Short mmCIF file of N, CA, C and O in Angstrom, two decimals:
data_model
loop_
_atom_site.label_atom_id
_atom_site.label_comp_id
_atom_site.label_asym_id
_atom_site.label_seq_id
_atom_site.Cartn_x
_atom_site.Cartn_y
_atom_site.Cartn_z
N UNK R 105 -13.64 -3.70 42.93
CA UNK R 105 -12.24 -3.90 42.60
C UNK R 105 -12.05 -5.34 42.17
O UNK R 105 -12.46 -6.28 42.85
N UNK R 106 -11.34 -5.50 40.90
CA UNK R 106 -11.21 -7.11 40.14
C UNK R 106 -9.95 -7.71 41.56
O UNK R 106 -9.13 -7.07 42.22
N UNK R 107 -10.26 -8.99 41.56
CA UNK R 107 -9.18 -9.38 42.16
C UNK R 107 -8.57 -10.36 41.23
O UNK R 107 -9.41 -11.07 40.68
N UNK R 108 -7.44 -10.56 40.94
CA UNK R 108 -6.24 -11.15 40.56
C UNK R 108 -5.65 -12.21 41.44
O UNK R 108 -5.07 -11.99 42.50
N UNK R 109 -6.00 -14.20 40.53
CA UNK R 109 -5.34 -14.49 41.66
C UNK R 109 -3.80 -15.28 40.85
O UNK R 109 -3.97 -15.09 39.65
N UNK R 110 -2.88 -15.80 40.98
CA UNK R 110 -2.36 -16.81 40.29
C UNK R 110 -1.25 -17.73 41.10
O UNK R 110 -0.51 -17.79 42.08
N UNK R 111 -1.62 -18.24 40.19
CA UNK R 111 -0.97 -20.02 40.73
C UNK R 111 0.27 -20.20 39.44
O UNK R 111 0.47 -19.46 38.48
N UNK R 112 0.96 -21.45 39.84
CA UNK R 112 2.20 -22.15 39.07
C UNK R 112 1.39 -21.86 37.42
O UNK R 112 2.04 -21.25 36.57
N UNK R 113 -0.01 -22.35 37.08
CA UNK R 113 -0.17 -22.55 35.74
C UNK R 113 -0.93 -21.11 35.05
O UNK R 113 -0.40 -20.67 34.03
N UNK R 114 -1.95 -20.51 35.50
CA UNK R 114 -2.80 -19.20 34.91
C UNK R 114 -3.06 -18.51 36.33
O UNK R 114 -3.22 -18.97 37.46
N UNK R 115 -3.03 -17.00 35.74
CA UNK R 115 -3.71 -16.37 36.13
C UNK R 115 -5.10 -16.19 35.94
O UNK R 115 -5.47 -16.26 34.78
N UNK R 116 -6.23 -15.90 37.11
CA UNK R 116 -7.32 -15.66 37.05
C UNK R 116 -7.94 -14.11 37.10
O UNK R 116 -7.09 -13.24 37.29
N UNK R 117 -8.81 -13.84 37.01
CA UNK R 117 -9.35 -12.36 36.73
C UNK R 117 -10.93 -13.10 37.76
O UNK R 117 -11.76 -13.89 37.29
N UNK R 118 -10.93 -12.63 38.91
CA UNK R 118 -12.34 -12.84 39.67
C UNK R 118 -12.99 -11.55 39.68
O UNK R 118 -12.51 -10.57 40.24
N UNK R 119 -14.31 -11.57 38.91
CA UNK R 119 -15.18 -11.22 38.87
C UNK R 119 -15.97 -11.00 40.17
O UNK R 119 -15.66 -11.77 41.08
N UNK R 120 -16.93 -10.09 40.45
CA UNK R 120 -17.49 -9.88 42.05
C UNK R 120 -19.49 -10.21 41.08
O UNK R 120 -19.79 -10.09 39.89
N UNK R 121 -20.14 -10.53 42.01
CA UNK R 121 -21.25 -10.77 41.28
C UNK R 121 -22.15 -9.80 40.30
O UNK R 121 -23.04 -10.17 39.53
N UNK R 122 -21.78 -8.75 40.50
CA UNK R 122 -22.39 -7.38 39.64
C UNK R 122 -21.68 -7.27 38.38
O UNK R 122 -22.15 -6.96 37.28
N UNK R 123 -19.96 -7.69 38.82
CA UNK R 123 -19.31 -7.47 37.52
C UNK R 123 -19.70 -8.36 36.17
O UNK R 123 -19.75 -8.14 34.96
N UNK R 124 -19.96 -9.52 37.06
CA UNK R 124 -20.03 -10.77 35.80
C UNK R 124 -21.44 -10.51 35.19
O UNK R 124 -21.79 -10.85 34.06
N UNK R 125 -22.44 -9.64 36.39
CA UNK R 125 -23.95 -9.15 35.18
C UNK R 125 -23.82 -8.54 34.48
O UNK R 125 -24.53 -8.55 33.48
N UNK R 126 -22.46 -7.36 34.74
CA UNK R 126 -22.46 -5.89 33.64
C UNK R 126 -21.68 -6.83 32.40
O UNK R 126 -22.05 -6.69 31.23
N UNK R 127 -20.64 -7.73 32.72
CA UNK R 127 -19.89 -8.22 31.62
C UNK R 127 -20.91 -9.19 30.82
O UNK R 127 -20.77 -9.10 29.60
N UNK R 128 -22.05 -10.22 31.33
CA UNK R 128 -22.77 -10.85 30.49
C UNK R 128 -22.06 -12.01 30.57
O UNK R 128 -21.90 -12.73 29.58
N UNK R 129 -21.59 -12.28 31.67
CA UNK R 129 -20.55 -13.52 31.80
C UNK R 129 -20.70 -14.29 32.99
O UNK R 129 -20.98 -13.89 34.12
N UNK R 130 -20.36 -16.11 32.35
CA UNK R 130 -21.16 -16.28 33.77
C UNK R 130 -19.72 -16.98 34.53
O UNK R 130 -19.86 -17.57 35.60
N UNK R 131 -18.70 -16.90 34.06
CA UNK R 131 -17.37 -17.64 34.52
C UNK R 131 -16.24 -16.48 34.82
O UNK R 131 -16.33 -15.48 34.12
N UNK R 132 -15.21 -16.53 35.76
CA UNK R 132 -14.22 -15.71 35.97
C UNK R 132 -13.71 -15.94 34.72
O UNK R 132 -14.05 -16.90 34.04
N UNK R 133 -12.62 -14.80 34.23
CA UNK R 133 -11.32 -15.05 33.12
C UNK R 133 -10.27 -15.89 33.70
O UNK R 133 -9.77 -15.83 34.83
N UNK R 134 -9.98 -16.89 32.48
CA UNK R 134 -8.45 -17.70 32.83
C UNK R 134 -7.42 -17.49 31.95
O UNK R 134 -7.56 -17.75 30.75
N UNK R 135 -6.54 -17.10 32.34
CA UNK R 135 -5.64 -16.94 31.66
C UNK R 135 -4.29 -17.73 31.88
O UNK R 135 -3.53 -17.32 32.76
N UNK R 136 -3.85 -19.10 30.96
CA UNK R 136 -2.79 -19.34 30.94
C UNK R 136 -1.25 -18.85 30.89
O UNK R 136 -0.81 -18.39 29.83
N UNK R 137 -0.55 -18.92 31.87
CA UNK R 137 1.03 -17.79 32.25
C UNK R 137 1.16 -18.12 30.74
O UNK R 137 0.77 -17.20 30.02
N UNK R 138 1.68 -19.38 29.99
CA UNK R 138 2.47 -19.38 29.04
C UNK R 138 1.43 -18.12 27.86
O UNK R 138 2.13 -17.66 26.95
N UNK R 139 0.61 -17.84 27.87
CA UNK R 139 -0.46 -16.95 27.24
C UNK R 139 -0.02 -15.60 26.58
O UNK R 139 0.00 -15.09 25.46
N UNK R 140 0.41 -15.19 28.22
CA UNK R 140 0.77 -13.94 28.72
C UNK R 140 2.08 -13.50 27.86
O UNK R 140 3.18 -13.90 28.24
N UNK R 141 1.98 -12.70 26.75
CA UNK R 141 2.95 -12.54 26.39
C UNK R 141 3.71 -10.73 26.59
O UNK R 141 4.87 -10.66 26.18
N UNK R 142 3.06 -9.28 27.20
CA UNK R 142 3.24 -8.64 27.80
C UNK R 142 2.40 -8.26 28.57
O UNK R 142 1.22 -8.52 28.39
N UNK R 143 3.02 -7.23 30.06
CA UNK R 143 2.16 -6.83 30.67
C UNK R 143 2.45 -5.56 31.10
O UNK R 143 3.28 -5.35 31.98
N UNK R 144 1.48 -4.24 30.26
CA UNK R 144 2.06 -3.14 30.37
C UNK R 144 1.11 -2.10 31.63
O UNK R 144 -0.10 -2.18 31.83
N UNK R 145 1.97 -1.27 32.26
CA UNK R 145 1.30 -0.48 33.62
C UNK R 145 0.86 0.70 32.45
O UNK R 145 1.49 1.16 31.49
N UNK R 146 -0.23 0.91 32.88
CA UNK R 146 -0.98 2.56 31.97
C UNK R 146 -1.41 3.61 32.92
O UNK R 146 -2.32 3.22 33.65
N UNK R 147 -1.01 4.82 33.13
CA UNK R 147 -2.01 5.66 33.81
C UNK R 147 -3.43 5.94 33.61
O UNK R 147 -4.01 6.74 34.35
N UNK R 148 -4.14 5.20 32.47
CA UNK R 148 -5.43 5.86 32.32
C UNK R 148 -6.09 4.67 30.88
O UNK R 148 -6.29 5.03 29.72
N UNK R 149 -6.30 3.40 31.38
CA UNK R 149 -6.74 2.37 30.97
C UNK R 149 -7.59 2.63 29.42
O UNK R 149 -7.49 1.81 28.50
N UNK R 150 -8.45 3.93 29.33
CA UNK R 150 -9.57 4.09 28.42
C UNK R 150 -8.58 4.18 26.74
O UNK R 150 -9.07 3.95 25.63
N UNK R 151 -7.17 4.57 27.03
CA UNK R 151 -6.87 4.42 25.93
C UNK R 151 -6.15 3.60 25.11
O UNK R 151 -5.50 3.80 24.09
N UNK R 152 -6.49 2.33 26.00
CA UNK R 152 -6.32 1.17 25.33
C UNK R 152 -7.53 0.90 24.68
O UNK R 152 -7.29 0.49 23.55
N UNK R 153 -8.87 0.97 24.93
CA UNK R 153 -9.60 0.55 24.75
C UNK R 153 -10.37 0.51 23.38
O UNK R 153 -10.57 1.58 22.80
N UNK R 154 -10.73 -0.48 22.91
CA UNK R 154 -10.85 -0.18 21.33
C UNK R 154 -11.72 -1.11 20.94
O UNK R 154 -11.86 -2.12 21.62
N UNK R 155 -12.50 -0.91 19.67
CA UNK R 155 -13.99 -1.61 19.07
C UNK R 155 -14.91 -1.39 19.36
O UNK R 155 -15.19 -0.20 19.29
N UNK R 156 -15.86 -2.25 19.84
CA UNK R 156 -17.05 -2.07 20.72
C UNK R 156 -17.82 -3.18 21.66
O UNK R 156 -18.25 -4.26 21.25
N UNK R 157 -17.89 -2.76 22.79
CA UNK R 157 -18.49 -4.05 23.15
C UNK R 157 -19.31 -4.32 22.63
O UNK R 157 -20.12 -3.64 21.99
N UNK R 158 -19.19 -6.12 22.98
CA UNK R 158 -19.68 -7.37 22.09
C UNK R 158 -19.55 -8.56 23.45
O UNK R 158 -18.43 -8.75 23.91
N UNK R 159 -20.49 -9.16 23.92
CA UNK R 159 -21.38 -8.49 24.85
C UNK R 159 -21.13 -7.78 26.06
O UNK R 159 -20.86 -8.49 27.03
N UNK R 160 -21.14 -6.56 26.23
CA UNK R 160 -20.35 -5.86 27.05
C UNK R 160 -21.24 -4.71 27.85
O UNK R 160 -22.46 -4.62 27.66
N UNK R 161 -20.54 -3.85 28.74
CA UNK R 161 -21.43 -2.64 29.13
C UNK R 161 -20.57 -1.56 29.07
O UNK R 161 -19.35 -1.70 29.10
N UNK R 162 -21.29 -0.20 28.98
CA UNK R 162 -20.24 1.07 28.70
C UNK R 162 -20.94 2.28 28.39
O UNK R 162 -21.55 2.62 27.38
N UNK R 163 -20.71 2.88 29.55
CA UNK R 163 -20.93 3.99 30.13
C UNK R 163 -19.51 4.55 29.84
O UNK R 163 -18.51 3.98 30.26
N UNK R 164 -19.44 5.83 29.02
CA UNK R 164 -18.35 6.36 28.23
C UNK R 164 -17.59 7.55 29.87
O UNK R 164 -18.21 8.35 30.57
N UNK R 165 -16.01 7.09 29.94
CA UNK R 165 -15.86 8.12 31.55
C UNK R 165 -16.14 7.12 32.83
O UNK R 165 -15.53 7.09 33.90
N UNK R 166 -17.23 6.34 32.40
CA UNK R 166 -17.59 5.71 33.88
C UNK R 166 -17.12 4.44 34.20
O UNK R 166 -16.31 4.36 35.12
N UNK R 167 -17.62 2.97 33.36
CA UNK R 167 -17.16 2.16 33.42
C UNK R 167 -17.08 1.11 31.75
O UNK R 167 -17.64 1.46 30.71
N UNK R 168 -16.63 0.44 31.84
CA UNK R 168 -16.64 -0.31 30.34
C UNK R 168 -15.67 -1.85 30.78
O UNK R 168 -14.53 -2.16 31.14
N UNK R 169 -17.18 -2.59 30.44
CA UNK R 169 -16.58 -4.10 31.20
C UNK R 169 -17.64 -5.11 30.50
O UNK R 169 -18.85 -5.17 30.30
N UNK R 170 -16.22 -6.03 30.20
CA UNK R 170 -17.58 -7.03 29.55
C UNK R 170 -16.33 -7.43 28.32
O UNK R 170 -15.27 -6.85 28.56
N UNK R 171 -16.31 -8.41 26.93
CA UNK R 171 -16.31 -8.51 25.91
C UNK R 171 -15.97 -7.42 25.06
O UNK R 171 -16.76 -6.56 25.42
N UNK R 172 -15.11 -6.82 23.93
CA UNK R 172 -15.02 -5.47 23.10
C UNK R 172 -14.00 -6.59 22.01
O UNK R 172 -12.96 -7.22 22.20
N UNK R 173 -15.22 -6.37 20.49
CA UNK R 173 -15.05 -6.74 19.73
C UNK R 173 -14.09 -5.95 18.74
O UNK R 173 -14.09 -4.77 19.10
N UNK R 174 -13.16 -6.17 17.48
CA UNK R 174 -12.47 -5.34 17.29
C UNK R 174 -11.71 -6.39 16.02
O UNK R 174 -11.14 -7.48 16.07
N UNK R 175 -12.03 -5.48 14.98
CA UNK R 175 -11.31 -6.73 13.94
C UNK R 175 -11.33 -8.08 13.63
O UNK R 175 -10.33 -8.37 12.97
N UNK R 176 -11.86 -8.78 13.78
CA UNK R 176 -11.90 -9.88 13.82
C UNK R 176 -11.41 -10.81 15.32
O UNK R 176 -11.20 -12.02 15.34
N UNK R 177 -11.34 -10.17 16.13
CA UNK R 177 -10.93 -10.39 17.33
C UNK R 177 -11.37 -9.84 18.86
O UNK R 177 -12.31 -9.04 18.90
N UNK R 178 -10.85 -10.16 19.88
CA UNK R 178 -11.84 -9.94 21.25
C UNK R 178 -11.01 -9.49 22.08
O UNK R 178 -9.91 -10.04 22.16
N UNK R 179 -11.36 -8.25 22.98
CA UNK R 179 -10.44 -7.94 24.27
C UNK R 179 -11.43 -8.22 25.43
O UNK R 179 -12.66 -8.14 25.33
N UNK R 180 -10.66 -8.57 26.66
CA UNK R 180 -11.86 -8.51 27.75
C UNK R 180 -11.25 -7.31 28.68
O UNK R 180 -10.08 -7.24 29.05
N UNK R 181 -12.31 -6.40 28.97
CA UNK R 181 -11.86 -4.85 29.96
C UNK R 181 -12.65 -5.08 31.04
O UNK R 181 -13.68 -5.76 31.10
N UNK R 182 -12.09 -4.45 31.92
CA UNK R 182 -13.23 -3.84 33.03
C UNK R 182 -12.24 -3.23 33.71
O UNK R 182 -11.37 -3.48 34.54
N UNK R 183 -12.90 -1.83 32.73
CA UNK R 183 -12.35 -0.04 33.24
C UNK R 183 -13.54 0.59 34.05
O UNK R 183 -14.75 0.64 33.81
N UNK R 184 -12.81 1.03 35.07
CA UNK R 184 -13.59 2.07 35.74
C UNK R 184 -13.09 3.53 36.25
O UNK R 184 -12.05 3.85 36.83
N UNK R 185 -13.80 4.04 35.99
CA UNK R 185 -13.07 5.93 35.80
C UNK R 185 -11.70 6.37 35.17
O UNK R 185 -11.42 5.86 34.09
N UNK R 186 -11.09 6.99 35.57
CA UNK R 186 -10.14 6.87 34.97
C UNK R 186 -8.61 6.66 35.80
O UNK R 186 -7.61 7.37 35.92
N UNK R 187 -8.96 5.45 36.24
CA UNK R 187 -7.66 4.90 37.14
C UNK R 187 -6.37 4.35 36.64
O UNK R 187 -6.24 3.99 35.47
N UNK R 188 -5.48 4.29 37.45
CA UNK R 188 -3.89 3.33 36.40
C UNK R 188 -4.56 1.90 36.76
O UNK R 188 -5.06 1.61 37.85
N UNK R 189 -4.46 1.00 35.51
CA UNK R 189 -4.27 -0.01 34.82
C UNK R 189 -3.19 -0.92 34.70
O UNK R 189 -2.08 -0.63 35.13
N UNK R 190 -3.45 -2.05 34.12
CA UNK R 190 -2.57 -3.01 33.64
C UNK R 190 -3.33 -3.71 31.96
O UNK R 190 -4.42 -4.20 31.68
N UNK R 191 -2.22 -3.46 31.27
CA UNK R 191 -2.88 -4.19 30.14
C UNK R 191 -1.72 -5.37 29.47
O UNK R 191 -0.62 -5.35 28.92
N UNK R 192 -2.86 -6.50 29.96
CA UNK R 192 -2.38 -7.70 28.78
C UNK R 192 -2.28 -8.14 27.73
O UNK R 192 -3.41 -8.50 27.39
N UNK R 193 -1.39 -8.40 26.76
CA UNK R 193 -1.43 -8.71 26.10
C UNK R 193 -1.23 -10.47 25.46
O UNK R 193 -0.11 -10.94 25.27
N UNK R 194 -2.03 -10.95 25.29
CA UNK R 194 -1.64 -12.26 25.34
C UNK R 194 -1.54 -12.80 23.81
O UNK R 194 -1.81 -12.06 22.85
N UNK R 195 -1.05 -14.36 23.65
CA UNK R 195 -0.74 -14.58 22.22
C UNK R 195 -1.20 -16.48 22.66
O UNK R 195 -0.82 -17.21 23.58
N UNK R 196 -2.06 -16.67 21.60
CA UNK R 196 -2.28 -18.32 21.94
C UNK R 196 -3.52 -18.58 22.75
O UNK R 196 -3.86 -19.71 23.09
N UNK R 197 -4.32 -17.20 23.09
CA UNK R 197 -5.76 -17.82 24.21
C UNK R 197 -6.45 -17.81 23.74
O UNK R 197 -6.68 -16.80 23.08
N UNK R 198 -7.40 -18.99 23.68
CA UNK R 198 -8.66 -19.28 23.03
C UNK R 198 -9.76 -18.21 22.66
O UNK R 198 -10.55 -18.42 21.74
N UNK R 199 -9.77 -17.07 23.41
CA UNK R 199 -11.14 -16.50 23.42
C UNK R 199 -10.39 -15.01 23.46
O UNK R 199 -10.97 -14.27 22.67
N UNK R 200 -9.43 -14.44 24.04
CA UNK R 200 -9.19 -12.68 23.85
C UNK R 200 -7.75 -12.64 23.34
O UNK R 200 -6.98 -13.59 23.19
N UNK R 201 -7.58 -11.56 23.16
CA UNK R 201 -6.08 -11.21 22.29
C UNK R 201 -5.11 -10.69 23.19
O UNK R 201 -3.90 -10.86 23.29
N UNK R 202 -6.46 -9.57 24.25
CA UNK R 202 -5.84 -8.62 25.34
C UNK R 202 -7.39 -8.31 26.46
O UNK R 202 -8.60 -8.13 26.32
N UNK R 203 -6.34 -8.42 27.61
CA UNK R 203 -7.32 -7.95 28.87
C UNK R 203 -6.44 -6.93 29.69
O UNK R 203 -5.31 -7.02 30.18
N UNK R 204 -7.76 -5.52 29.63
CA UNK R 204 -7.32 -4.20 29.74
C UNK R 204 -8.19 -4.14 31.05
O UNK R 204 -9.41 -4.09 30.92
N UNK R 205 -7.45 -4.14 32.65
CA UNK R 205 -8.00 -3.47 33.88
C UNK R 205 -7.27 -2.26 34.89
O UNK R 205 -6.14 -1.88 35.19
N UNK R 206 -8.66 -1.95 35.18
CA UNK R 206 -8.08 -0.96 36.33
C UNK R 206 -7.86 -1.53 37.65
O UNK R 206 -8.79 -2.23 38.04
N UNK R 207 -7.09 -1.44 38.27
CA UNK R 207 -6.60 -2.37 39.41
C UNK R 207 -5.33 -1.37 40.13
O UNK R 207 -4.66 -0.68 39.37
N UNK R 208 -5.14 -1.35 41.09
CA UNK R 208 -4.54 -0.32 42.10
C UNK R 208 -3.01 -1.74 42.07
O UNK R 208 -1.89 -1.40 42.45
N UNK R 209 -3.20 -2.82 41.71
CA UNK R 209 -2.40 -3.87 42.12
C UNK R 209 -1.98 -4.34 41.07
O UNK R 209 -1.94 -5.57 41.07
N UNK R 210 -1.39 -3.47 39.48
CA UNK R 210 -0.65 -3.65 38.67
C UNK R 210 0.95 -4.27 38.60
O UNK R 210 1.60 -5.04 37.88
N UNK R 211 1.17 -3.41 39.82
CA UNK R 211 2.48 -3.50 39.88
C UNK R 211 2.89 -5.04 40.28
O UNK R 211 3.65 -5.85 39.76
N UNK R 212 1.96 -5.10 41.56
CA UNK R 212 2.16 -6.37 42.01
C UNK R 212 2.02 -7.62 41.14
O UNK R 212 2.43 -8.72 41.52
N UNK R 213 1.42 -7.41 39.93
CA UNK R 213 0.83 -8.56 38.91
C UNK R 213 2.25 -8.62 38.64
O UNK R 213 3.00 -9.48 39.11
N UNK R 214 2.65 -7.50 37.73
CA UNK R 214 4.12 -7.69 37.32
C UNK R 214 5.41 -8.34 37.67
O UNK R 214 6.32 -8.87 37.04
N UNK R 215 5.08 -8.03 39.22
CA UNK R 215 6.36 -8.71 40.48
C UNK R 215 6.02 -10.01 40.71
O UNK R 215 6.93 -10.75 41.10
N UNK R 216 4.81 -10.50 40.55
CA UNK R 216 4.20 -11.63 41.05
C UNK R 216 4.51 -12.67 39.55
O UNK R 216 4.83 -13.86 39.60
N UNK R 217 4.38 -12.08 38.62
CA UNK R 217 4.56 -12.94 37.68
C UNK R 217 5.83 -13.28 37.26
O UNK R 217 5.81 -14.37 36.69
N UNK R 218 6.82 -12.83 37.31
CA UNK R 218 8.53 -13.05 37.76
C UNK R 218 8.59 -13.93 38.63
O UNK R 218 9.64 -14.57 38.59
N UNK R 219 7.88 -14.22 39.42
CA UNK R 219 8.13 -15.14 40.74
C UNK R 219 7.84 -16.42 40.15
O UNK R 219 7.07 -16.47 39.18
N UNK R 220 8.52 -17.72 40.76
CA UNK R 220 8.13 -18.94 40.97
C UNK R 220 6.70 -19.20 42.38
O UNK R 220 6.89 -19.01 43.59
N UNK R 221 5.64 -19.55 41.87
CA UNK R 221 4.39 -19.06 42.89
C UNK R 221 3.98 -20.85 43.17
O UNK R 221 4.68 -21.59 42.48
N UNK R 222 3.39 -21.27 43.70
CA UNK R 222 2.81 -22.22 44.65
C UNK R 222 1.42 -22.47 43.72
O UNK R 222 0.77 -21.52 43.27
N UNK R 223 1.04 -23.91 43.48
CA UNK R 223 0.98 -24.39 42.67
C UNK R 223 -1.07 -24.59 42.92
O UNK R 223 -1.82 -25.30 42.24
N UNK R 224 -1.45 -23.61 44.21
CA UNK R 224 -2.66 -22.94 44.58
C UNK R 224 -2.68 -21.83 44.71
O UNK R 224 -1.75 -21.18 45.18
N UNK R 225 -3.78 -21.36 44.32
CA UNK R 225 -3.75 -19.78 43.39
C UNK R 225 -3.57 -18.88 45.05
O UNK R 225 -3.72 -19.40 46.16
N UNK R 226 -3.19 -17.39 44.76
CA UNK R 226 -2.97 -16.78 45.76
C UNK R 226 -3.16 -15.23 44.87
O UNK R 226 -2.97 -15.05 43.67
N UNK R 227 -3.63 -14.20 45.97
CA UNK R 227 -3.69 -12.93 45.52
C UNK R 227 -2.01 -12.31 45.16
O UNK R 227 -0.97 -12.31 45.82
N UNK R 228 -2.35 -11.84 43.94
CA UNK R 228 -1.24 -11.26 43.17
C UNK R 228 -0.41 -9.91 44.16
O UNK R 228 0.74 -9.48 44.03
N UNK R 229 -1.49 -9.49 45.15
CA UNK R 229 -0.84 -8.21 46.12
C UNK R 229 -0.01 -9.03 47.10
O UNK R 229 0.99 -8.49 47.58
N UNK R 230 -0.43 -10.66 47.55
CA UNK R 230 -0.22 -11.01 48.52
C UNK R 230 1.29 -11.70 48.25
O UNK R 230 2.26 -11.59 49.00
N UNK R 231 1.24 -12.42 47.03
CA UNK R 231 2.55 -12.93 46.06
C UNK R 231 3.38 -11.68 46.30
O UNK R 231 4.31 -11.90 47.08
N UNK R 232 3.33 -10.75 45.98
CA UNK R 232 4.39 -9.63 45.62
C UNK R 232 4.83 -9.00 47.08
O UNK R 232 6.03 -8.85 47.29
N UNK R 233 4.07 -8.72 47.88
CA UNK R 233 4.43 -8.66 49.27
C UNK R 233 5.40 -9.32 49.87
O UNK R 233 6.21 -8.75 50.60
N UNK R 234 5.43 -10.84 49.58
CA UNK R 234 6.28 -11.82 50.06
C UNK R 234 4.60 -12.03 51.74
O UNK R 234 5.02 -12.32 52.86
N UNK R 235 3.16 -11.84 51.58
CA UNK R 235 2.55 -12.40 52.75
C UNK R 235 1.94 -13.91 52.21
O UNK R 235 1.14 -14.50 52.93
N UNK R 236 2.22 -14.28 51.35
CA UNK R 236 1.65 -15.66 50.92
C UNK R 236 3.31 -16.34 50.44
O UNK R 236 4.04 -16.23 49.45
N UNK R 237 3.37 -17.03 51.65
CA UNK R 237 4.75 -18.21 51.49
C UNK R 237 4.39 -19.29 50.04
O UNK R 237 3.35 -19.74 49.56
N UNK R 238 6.01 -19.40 49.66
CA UNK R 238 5.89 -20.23 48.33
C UNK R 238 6.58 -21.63 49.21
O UNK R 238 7.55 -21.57 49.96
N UNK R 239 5.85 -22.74 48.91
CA UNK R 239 6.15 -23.99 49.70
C UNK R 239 8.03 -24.39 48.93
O UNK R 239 8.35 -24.07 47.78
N UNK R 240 8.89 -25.07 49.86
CA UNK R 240 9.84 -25.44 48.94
C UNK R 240 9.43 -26.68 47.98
O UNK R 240 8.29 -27.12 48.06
N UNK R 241 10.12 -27.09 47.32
CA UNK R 241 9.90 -28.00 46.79
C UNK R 241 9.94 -29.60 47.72
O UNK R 241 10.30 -29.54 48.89
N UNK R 242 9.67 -30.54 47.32
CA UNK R 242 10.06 -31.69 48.41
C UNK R 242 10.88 -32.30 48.00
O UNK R 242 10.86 -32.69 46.83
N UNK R 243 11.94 -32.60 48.93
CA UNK R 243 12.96 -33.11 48.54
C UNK R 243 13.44 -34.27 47.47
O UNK R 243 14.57 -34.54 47.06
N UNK R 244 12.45 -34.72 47.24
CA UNK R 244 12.50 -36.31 45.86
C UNK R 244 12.43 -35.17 44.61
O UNK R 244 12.96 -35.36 43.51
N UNK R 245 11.91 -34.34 44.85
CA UNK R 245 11.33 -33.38 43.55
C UNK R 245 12.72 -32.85 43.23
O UNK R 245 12.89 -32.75 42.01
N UNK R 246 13.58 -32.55 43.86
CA UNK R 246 15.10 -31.64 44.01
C UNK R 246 16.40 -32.05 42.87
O UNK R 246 17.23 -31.37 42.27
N UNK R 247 15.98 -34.12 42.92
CA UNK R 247 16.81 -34.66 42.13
C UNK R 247 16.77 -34.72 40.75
O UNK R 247 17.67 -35.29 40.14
#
């Protein structure tokens, strides 16, 4: 399961050590908030999915994670079976257009990203819960 973390500036996409071998990658995804320009809930992730991976892995039904090249341009996925999703769409990031996952904790991305969040990254389930406190500001900061 990808975990999702974010802070005041990007969201992150953490990778578990198997994922980043199947993806061919040796760094988590960063994704800058200002980036993020939608974020849509899908029941069934595979039909976003489009091109071909580029360097990627994909097992057709099973999983598909890694890089997926596509027009002159790049998505980063990591689908597995056929679970509900979240797909990004971003505008302005250096390296993908859109990052398409399966994640049980869509919703919470959504709620979490509406929020004003604490300026060290925190799980996106834990943000949306209200179990990870947002510090106030300090009072010199107020004026």
């Amino acid at each position: 399961m990808v975990t999702l973390l974010l802070d005041s500036a990007q969201l992150e996409v953490v990778l578990s050590r198997v994922e980043h071998t199947l993806a061919f990658r040796k760094r988590n995804v960063l994704i800058d908030r200002v980036a993020i320009d939608k974020v849509q809930l899908t029941d069934d992730a595979w039909t976003w999915l489009r091109g071909v991976p580029g360097p990627g892995t994909h097992l057709p039904g099973t999983i598909a994670i890694g890089a997926w090249k596509h027009a002159g341009a790049r998505d980063f996925v990591l689908i597995r079976r056929h679970r509900p999703g979240v797909v990004i769409d971003l505008t302005g990031h250096d390296e993908f257009e859109r990052i398409i996952l399966t994640t049980r904790h869509g919703l919470a991305l959504v709620q979490a990203l509406r929020l004003d969040v604490a300026a060290q990254a925190a799980d996106v389930a834990d943000i949306a819960t209200g179990t990870t406190s947002i510090p106030p500001e300090p009072e010199e900061e107020r004026r």
